Short mmCIF file of C-alpha atoms and ligand atoms in Angstrom, two decimals:
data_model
loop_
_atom_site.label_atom_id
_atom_site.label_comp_id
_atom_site.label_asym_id
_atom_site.label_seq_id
_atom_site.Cartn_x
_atom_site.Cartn_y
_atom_site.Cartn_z
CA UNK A 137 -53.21 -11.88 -30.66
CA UNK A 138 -56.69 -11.61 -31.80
CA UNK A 139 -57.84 -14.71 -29.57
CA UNK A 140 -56.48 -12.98 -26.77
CA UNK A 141 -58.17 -9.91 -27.40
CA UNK A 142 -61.27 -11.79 -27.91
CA UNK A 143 -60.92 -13.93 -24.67
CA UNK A 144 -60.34 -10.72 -22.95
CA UNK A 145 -63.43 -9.49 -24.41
CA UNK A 146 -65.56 -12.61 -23.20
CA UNK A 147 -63.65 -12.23 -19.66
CA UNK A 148 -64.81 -8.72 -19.47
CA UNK A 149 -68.31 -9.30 -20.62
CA UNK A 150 -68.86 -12.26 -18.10
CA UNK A 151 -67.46 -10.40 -15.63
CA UNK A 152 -70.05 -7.68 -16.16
CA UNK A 153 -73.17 -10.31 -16.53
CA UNK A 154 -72.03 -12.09 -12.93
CA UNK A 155 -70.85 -8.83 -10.88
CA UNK A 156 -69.61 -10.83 -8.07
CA UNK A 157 -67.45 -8.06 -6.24
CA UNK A 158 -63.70 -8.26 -6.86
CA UNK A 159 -61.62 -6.87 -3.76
CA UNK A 160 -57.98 -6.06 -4.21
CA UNK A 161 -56.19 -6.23 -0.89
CA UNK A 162 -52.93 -4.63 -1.55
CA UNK A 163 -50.45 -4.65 0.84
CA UNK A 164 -46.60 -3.34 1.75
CA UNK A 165 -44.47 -5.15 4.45
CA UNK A 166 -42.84 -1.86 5.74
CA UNK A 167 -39.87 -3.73 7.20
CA UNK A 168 -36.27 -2.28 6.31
CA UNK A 169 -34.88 -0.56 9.26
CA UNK A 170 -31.33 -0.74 7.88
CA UNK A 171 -31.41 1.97 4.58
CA UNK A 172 -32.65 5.27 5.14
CA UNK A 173 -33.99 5.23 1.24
CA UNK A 174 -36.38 2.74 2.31
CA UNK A 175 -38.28 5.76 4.19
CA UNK A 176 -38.50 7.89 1.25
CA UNK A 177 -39.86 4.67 -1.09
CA UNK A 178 -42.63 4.10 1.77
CA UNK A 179 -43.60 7.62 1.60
CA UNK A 180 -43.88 7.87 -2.05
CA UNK A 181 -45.75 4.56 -2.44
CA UNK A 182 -48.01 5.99 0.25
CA UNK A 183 -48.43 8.94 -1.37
CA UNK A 184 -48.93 7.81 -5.01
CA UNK A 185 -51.72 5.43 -4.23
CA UNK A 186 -53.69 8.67 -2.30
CA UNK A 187 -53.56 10.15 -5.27
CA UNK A 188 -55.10 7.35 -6.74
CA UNK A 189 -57.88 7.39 -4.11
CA UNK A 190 -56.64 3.70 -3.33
CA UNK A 191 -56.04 3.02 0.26
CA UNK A 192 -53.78 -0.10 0.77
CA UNK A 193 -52.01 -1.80 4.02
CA UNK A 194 -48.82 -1.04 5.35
CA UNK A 195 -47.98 -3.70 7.84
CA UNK A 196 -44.77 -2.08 9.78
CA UNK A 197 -42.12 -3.67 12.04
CA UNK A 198 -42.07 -2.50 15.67
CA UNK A 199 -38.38 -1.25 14.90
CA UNK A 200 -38.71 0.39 11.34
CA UNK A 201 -41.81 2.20 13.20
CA UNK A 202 -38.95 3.60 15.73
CA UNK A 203 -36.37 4.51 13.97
CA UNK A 204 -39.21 6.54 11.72
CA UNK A 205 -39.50 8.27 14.74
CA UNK A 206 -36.09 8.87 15.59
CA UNK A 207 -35.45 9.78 12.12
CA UNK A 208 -38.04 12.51 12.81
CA UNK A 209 -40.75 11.36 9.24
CA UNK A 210 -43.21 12.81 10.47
CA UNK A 211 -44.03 12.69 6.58
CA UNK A 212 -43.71 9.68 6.36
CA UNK A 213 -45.70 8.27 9.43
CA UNK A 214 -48.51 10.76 8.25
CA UNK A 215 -48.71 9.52 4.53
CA UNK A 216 -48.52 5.77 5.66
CA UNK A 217 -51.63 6.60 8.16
CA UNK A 218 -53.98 7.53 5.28
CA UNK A 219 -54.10 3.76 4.53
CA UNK A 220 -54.62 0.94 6.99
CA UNK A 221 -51.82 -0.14 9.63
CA UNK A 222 -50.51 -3.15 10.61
CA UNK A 223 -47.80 -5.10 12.49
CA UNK A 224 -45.14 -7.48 10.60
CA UNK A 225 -43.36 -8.79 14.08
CA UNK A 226 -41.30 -6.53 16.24
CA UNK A 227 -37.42 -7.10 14.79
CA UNK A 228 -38.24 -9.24 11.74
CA UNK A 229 -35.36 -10.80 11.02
CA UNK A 230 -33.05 -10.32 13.85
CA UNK A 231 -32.59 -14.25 15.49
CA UNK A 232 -34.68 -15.54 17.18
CA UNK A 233 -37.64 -15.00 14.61
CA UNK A 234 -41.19 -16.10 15.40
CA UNK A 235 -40.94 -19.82 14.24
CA UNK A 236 -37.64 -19.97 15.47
CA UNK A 237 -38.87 -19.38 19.20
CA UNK A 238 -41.78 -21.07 19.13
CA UNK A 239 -40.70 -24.42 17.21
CA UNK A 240 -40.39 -26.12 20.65
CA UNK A 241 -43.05 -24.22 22.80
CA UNK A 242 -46.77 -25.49 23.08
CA UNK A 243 -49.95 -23.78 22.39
CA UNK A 244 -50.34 -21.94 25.26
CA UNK A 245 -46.91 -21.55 25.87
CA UNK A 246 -46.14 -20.15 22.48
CA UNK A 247 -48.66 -17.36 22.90
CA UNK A 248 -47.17 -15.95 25.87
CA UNK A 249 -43.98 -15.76 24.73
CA UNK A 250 -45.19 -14.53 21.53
CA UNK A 251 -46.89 -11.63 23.75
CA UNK A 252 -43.92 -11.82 25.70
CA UNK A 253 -41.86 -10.53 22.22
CA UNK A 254 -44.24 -9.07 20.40
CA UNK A 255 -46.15 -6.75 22.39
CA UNK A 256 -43.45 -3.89 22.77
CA UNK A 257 -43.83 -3.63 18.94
CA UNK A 258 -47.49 -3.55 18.44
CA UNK A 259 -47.60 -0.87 21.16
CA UNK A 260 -44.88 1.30 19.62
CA UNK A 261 -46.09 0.87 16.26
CA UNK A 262 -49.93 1.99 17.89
CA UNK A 263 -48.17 4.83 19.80
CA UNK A 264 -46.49 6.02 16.37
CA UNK A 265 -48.97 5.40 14.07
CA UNK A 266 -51.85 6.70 16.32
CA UNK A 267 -53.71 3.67 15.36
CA UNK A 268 -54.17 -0.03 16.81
CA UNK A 269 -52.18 -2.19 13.64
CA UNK A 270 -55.29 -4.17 12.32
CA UNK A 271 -53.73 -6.91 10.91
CA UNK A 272 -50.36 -8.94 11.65
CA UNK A 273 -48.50 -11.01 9.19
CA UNK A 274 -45.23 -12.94 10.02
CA UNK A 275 -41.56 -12.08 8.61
CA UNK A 276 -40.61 -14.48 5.52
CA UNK A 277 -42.08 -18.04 6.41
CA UNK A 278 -41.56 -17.86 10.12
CA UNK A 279 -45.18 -18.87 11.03
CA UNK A 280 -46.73 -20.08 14.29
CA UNK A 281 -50.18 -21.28 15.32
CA UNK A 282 -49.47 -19.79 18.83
CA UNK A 283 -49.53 -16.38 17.48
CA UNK A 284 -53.39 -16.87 16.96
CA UNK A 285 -54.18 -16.75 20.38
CA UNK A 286 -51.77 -14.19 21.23
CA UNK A 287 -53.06 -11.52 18.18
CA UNK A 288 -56.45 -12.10 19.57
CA UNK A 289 -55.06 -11.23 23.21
CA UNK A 290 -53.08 -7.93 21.34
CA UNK A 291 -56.49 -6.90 19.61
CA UNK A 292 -55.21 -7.86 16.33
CA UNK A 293 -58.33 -9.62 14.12
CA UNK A 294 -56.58 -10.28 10.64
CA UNK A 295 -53.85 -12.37 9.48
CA UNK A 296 -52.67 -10.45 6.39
CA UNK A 297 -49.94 -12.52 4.80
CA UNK A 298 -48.72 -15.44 2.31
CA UNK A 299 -47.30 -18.61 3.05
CA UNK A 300 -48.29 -21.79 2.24
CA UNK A 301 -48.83 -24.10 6.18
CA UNK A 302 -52.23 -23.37 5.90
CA UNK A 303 -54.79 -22.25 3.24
CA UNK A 304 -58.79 -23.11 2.22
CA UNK A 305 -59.29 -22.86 -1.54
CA UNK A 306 -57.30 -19.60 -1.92
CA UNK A 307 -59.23 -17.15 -0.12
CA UNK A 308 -59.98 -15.65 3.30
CA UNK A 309 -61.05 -17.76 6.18
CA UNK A 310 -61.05 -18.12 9.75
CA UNK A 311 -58.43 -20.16 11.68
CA UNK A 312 -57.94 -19.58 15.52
CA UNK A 313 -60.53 -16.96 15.63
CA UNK A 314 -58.32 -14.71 12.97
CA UNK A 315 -59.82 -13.51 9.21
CA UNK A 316 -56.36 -15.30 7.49
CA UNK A 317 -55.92 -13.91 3.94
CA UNK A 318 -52.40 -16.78 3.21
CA UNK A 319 -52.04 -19.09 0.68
CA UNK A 320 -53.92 -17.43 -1.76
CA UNK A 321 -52.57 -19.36 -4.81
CA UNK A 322 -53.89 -18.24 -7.87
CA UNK A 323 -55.49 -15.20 -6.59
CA UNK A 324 -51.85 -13.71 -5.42
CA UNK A 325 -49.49 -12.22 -7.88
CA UNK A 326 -47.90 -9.28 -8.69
CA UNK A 327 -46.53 -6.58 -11.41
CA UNK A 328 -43.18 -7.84 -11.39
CA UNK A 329 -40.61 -4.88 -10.60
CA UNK A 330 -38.03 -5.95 -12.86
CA UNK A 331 -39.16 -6.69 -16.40
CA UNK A 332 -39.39 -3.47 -17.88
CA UNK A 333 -41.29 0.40 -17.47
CA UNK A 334 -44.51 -2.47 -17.27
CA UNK A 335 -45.66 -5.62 -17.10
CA UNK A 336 -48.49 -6.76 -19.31
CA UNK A 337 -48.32 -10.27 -18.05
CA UNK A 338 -49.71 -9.48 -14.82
CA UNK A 339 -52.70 -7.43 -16.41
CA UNK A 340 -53.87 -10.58 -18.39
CA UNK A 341 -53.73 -12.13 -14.85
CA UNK A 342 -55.43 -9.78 -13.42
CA UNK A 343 -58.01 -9.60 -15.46
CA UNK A 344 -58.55 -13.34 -15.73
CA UNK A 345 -58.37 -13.96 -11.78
CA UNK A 346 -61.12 -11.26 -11.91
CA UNK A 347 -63.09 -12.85 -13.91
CA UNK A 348 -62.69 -16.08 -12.63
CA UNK A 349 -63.80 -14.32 -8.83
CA UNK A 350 -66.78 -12.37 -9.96
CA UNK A 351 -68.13 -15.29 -11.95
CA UNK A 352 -67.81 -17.47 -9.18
CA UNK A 353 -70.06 -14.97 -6.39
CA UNK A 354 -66.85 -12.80 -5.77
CA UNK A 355 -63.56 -12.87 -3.87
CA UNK A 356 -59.72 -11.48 -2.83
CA UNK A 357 -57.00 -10.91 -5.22
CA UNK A 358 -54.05 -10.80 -2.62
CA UNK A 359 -51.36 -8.44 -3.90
CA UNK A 360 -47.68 -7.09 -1.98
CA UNK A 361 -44.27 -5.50 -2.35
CA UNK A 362 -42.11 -4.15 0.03
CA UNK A 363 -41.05 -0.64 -0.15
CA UNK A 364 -37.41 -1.15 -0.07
CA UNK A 365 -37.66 -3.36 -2.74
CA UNK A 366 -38.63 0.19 -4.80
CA UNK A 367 -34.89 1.52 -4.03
CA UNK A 368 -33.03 -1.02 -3.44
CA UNK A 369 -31.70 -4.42 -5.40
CA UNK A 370 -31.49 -6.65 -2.76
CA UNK A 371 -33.01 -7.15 0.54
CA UNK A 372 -32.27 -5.48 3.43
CA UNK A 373 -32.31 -8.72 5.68
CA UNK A 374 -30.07 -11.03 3.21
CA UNK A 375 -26.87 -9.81 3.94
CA UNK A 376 -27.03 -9.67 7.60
CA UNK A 377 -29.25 -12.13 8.76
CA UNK A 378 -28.75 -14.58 6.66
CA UNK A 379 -29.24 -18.58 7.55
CA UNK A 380 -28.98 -17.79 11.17
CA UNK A 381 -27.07 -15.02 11.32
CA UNK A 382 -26.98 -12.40 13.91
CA UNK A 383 -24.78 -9.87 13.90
CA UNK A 384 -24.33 -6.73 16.31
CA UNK A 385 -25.96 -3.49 15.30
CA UNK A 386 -23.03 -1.81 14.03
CA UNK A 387 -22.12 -4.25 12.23
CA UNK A 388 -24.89 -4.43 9.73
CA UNK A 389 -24.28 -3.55 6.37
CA UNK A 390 -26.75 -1.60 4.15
CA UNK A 391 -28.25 -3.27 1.00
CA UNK A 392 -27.26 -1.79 -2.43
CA UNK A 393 -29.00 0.47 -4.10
CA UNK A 394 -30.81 1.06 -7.48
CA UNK A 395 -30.19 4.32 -9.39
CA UNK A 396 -32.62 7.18 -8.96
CA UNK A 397 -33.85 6.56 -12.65
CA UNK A 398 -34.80 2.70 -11.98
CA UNK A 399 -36.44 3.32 -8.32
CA UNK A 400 -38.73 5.92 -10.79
CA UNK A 401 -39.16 3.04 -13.50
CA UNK A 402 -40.53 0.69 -10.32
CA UNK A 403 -43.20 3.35 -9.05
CA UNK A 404 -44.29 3.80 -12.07
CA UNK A 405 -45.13 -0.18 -12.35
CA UNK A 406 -46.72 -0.05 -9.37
CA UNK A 407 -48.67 3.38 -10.52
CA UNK A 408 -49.54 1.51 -13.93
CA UNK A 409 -50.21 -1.82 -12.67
CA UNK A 410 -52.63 0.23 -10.36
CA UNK A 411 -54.30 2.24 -12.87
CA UNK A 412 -55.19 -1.24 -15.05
CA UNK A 413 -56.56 -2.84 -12.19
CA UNK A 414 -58.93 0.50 -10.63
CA UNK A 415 -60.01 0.60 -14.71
CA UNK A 416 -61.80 -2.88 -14.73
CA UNK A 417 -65.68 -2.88 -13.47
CA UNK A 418 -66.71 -4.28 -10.49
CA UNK A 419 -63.12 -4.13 -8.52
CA UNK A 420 -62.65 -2.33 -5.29
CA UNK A 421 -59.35 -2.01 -3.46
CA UNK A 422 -59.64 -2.37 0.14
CA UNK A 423 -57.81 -2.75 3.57
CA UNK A 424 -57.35 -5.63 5.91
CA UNK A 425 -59.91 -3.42 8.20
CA UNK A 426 -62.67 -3.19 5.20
CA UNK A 427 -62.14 -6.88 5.06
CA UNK A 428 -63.43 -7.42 8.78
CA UNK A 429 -66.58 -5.67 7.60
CA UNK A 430 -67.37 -7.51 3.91
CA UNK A 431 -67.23 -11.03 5.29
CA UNK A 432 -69.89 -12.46 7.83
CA UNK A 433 -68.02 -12.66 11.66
CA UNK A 434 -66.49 -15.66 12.91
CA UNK A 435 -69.10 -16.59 15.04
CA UNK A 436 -72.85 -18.05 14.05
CA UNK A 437 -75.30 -15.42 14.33
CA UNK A 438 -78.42 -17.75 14.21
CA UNK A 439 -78.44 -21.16 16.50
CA UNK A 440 -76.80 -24.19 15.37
CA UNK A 441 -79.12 -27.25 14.41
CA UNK A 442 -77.67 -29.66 16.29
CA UNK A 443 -79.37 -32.87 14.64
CA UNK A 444 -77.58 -31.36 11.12
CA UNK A 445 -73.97 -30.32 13.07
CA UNK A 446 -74.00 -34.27 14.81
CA UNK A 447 -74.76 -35.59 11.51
CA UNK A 448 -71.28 -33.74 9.90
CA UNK A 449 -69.27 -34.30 13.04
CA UNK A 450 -70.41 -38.10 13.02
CA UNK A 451 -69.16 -38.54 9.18
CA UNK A 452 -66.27 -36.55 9.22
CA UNK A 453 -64.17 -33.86 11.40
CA UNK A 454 -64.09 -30.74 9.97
CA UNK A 455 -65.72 -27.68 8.60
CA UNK A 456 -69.38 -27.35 6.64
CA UNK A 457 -71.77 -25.33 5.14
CA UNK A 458 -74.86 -25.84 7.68
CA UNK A 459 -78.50 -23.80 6.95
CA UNK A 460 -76.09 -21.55 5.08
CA UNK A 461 -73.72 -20.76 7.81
CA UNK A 462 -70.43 -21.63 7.16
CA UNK A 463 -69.20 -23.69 10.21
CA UNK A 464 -66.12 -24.91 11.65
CA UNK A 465 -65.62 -28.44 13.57
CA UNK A 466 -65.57 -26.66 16.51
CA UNK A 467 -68.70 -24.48 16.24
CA UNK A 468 -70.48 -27.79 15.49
CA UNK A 469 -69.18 -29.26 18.65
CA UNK A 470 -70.02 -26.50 20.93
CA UNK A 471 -73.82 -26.51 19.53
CA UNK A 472 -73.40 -30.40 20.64
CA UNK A 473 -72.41 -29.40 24.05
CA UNK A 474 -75.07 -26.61 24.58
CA UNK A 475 -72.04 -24.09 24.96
CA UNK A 476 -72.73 -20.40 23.85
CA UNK A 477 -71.55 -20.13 20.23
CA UNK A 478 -68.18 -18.20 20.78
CA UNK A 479 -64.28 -18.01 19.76
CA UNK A 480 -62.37 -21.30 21.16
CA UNK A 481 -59.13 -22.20 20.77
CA UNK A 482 -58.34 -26.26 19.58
CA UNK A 483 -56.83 -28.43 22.03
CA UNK A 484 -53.23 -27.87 22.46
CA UNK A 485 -51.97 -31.67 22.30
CA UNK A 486 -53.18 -34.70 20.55
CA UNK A 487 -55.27 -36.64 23.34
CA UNK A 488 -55.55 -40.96 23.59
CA UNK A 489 -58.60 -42.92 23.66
CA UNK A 490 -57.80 -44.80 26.36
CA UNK A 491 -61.47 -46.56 26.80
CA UNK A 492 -61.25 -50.18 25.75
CA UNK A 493 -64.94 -50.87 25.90
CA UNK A 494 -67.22 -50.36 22.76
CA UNK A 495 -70.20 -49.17 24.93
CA UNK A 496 -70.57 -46.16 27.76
CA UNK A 497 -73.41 -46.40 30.33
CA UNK A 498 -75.41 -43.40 29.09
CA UNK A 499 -75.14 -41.93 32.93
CA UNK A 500 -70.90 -42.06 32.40
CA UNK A 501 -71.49 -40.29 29.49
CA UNK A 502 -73.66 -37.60 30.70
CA UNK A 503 -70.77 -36.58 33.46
CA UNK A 504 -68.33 -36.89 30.55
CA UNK A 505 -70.01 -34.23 28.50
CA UNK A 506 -70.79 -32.03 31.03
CA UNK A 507 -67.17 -32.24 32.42
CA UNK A 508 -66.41 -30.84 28.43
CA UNK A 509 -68.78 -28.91 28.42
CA UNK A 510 -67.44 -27.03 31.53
CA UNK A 511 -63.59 -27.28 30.26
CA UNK A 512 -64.78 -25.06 27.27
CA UNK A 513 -66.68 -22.43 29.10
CA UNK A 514 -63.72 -21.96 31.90
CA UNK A 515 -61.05 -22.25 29.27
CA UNK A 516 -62.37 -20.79 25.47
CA UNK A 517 -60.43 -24.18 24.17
CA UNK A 518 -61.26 -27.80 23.30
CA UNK A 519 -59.90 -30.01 25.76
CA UNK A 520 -57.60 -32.49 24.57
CA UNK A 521 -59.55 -35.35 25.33
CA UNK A 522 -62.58 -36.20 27.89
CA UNK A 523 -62.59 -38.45 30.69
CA UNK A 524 -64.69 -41.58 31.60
CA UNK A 525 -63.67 -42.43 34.83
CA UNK A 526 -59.83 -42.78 34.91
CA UNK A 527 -60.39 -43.58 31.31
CA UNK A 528 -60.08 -41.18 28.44
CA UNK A 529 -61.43 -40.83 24.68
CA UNK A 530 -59.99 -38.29 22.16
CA UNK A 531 -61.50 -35.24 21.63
CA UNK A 532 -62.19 -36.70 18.00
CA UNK A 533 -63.62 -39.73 19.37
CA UNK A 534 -65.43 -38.28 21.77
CA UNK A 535 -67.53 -35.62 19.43
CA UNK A 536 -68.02 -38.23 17.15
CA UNK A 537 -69.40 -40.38 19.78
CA UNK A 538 -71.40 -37.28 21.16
CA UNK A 539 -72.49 -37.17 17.68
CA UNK A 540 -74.18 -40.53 17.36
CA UNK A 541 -75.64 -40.61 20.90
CA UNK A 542 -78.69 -38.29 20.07
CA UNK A 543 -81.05 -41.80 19.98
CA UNK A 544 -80.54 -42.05 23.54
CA UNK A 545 -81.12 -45.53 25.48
CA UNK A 546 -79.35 -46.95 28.87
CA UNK A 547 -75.38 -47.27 26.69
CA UNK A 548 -73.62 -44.90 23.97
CA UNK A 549 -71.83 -46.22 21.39
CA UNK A 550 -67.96 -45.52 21.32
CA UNK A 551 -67.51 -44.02 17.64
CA UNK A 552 -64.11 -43.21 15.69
CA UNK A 553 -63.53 -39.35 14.85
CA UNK A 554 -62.47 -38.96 11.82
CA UNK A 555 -60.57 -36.10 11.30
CA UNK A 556 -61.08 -34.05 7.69
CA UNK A 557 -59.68 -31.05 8.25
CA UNK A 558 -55.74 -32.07 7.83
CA UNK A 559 -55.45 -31.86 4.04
CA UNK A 560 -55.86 -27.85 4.65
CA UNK A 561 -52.01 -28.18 6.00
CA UNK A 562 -49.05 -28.36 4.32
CA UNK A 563 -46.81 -31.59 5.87
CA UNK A 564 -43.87 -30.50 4.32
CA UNK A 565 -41.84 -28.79 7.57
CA UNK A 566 -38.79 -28.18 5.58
CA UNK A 567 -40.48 -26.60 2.20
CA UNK A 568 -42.86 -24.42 3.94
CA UNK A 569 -40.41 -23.12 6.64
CA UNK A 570 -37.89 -22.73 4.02
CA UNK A 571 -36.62 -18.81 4.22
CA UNK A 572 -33.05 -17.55 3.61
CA UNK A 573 -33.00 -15.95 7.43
CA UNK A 574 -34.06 -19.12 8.82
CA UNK A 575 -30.71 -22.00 9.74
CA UNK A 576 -30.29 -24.42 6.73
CA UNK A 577 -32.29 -26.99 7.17
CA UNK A 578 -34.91 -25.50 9.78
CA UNK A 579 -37.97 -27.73 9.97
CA UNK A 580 -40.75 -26.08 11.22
CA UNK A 581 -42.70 -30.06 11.28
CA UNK A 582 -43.80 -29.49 15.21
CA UNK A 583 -45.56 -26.34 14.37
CA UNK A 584 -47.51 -27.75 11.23
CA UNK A 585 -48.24 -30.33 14.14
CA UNK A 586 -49.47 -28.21 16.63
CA UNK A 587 -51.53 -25.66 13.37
CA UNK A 588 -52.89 -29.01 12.48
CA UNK A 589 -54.82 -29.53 15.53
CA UNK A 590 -56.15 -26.14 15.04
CA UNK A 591 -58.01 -27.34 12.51
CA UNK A 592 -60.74 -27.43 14.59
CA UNK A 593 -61.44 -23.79 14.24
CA UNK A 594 -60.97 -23.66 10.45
CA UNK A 595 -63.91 -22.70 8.11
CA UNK A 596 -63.66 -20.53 4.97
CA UNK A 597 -65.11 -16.70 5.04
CA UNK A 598 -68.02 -16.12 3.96
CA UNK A 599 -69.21 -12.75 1.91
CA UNK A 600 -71.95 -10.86 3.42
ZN1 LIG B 957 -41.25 -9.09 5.79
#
């Protein structure tokens, strides 16, 4: 006891000396659509944490945003819109869900029909809320790399969620020209609901992931519940939707409820939980939308020095820390190409090296990278892989060739890309996919596949 007390004194005290800035982003996927109750829990959450002065997120499914509506909460839309707003998919868990549909689409493909699905919801959920949703995260583990492009389309700049396809060192980055806060690892945890009136446990993790962040130049602590969760004792979803179920409307069943006295015993863990966190120095709750503003954008403000960006992309594929701009394979390769620094999707396939020869008459070359560069200005995406003639190499080949063919002469070198940026995936289709609603046995493999080759765009998020 008394070396915990004094560890927690040392964790405070170094946490005072290093003042790194600790951001809470608390969040509520506002999803059941089923139990009325669940209205009442949102607006109470909402309501407690105003009187806290803390604003969180509310990310809230097209439908539970609708039937608000019909249900006439007014009350409840209002006390939700004092904090941020954003989407969490437009039916959730009703079949097809997002990874379900767009396990066998492509890149571009994927988006469209993501937009295709989606967009009703974002726009009832902006018409309702009087507010465009800031941030999207998926229902359960039913992720897709296609819904990059399509949030970007939708207006939608955050990817507010957990899972664990794709993460860099458990906090924020940028992937597919989103701020992703997923896979946040140690730096995600919660007050759990059921031990007790509190829960202690989570306060000593809080305080050391705190102290951890703001000795190491600051960071996220990632934190969510659910409302219905508050009111009822199991999920909404489960019993309906379960492993590929899909029943019709009327034949959903509601979820069971807890007793008046233990929904009041969960809000007050939440309150508590709350009030430990706001107490400790140098922590600041804040929305996905204050996040867009504390980290540095997505694209490089100041010119990219191209001798430093061929240098990475010629040793290996992936993101760097260049002149103290954080930098993702791609932005590196666009500085190579001369194209204005902007937001580009990866390529949507993995492209062949098809050239046999070890040289390229510097001339062949000079079409080939203008015939890139081009691709990327007309298209905002990396193209798959570059012709030589009737000849191709892949795009990893080919930037790692453009990389080592700054010393000129009458033939360029053919190079190997090396890719670095796959170890930020999960490979495990079946583990990361793995959520009750999904079929037994869904593997979500092709998607990792197709998020993979987004790597290109990955970099972590850097402070201002
Ligand atoms: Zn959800």
């Amino acid at each position: 006891m008394v070396r915990v007390l004094i560890l927690g004194l040392l964790l405070s005290a170094w946490s005072l000396i290093a003042a790194g800035p600790v951001h809470v982003v608390l969040w509520f996927d506002t999803e059941d659509y089923i139990e009325p109750s669940s209205d009442d829990a949102a607006l109470r959450i909402a309501n407690d944490l105003t009187a806290e002065g803390v604003r969180a997120t509310f990310k809230v499914v097209g439908e539970k945003a609708r039937v608000l509506e019909k249900r006439g909460r007014r009350d409840v839309i209002q006390a939700l819109s004092r904090h941020a707003i954003g989407y969490h998919s437009n039916w959730h868990s009703v079949h097809p869900t997002p990874s379900e549909y767009l396990l066998h689409m492509g890149y571009l493909e994927g988006a469209d029909e993501f937009e295709r699905r989606e967009a009703g919801g974002v726009a009832d959920v902006k018409r309702i809320f009087g507010t465009q949703p800031i941030c999207y995260g998926q229902p359960g583990s039913s992720w897709g790399p296609q819904s990059n492009l399509a949030l970007r389309r939708l207006g939608i700049p955050v990817y507010l969620d957990e899972g664990e396809q794709v993460g860099v060192d458990e906090q924020p980055f940028w992937y597919g020209g989103l701020l992703y806060v997923f896979r946040m690892g140690k730096n995600q945890f919660r007050a759990q609901l059921n031990v007790g009136a509190e829960d202690p446990a989570a306060y000593q993790r809080f305080d050391e992931a705190s102290a951890r962040l703001a000795s190491s130049g600051g960071g996220v602590i990632s934190i969510y519940y659910h409302p219905n969760e508050f009111v009822t004792t199991e999920f909404w979803d489960a019993g309906n939707f379960s492993h590929g179920a899909n029943p019709p409307r009327e034949a959903w069943r509601k979820p069971h409820l807890r007793t008046a006295d233990d929904s009041e015993r969960c809000y007050g863990v939440l309150r508590k939980f709350v009030h430990h966190m706001k107490a400790q120095p140098g922590v600041r709750f804040v929305t996905a939308k204050d996040l867009l503003t504390l980290y540095k954008p997505a694209v490089p403000v100041t010119a990219v020095d191209r001798k430093l960006a061929a240098e990475k992309l010629a040793g290996s594929i992936g993101f760097a820390e260049v002149q103290g701009q954080s930098l993702s394979a791609a932005d590196m390769l666009l500085a190579l190409l001369d194209v204005k620094a902007q937001t580009v999707d990866g390529p949507t396939a993995q492209g062949s090296t098809t050239y046999s020869k070890g040289m390229i008459p510097a001339p062949a070359f000079q079409v080939a990278v203008k015939d890139a560069a081009e691709f990327v200005r007309r298209f905002h995406r990396l193209p798959n892989q570059v012709f030589i003639g009737a000849e191709s190499l892949s795009l990893a080949d080919f930037a790692a060739t453009l990389a080592g063919s700054a010393s000129g002469g009458a033939e360029v070198k053919v190079a190997r890309g090396r890719i670095g940026f796959d170890s930020y995936f999960s490979t495990d289709g079946k583990r990361s996919f793995n959520w009750v609603i999904h079929p037994e046995g869904f593997d979500g493999g092709p998607l990792l596949d197709l998020g993979r080759l987004q790597g290109w765009t990955l970099k972590p998020a850097r402070l201002k």
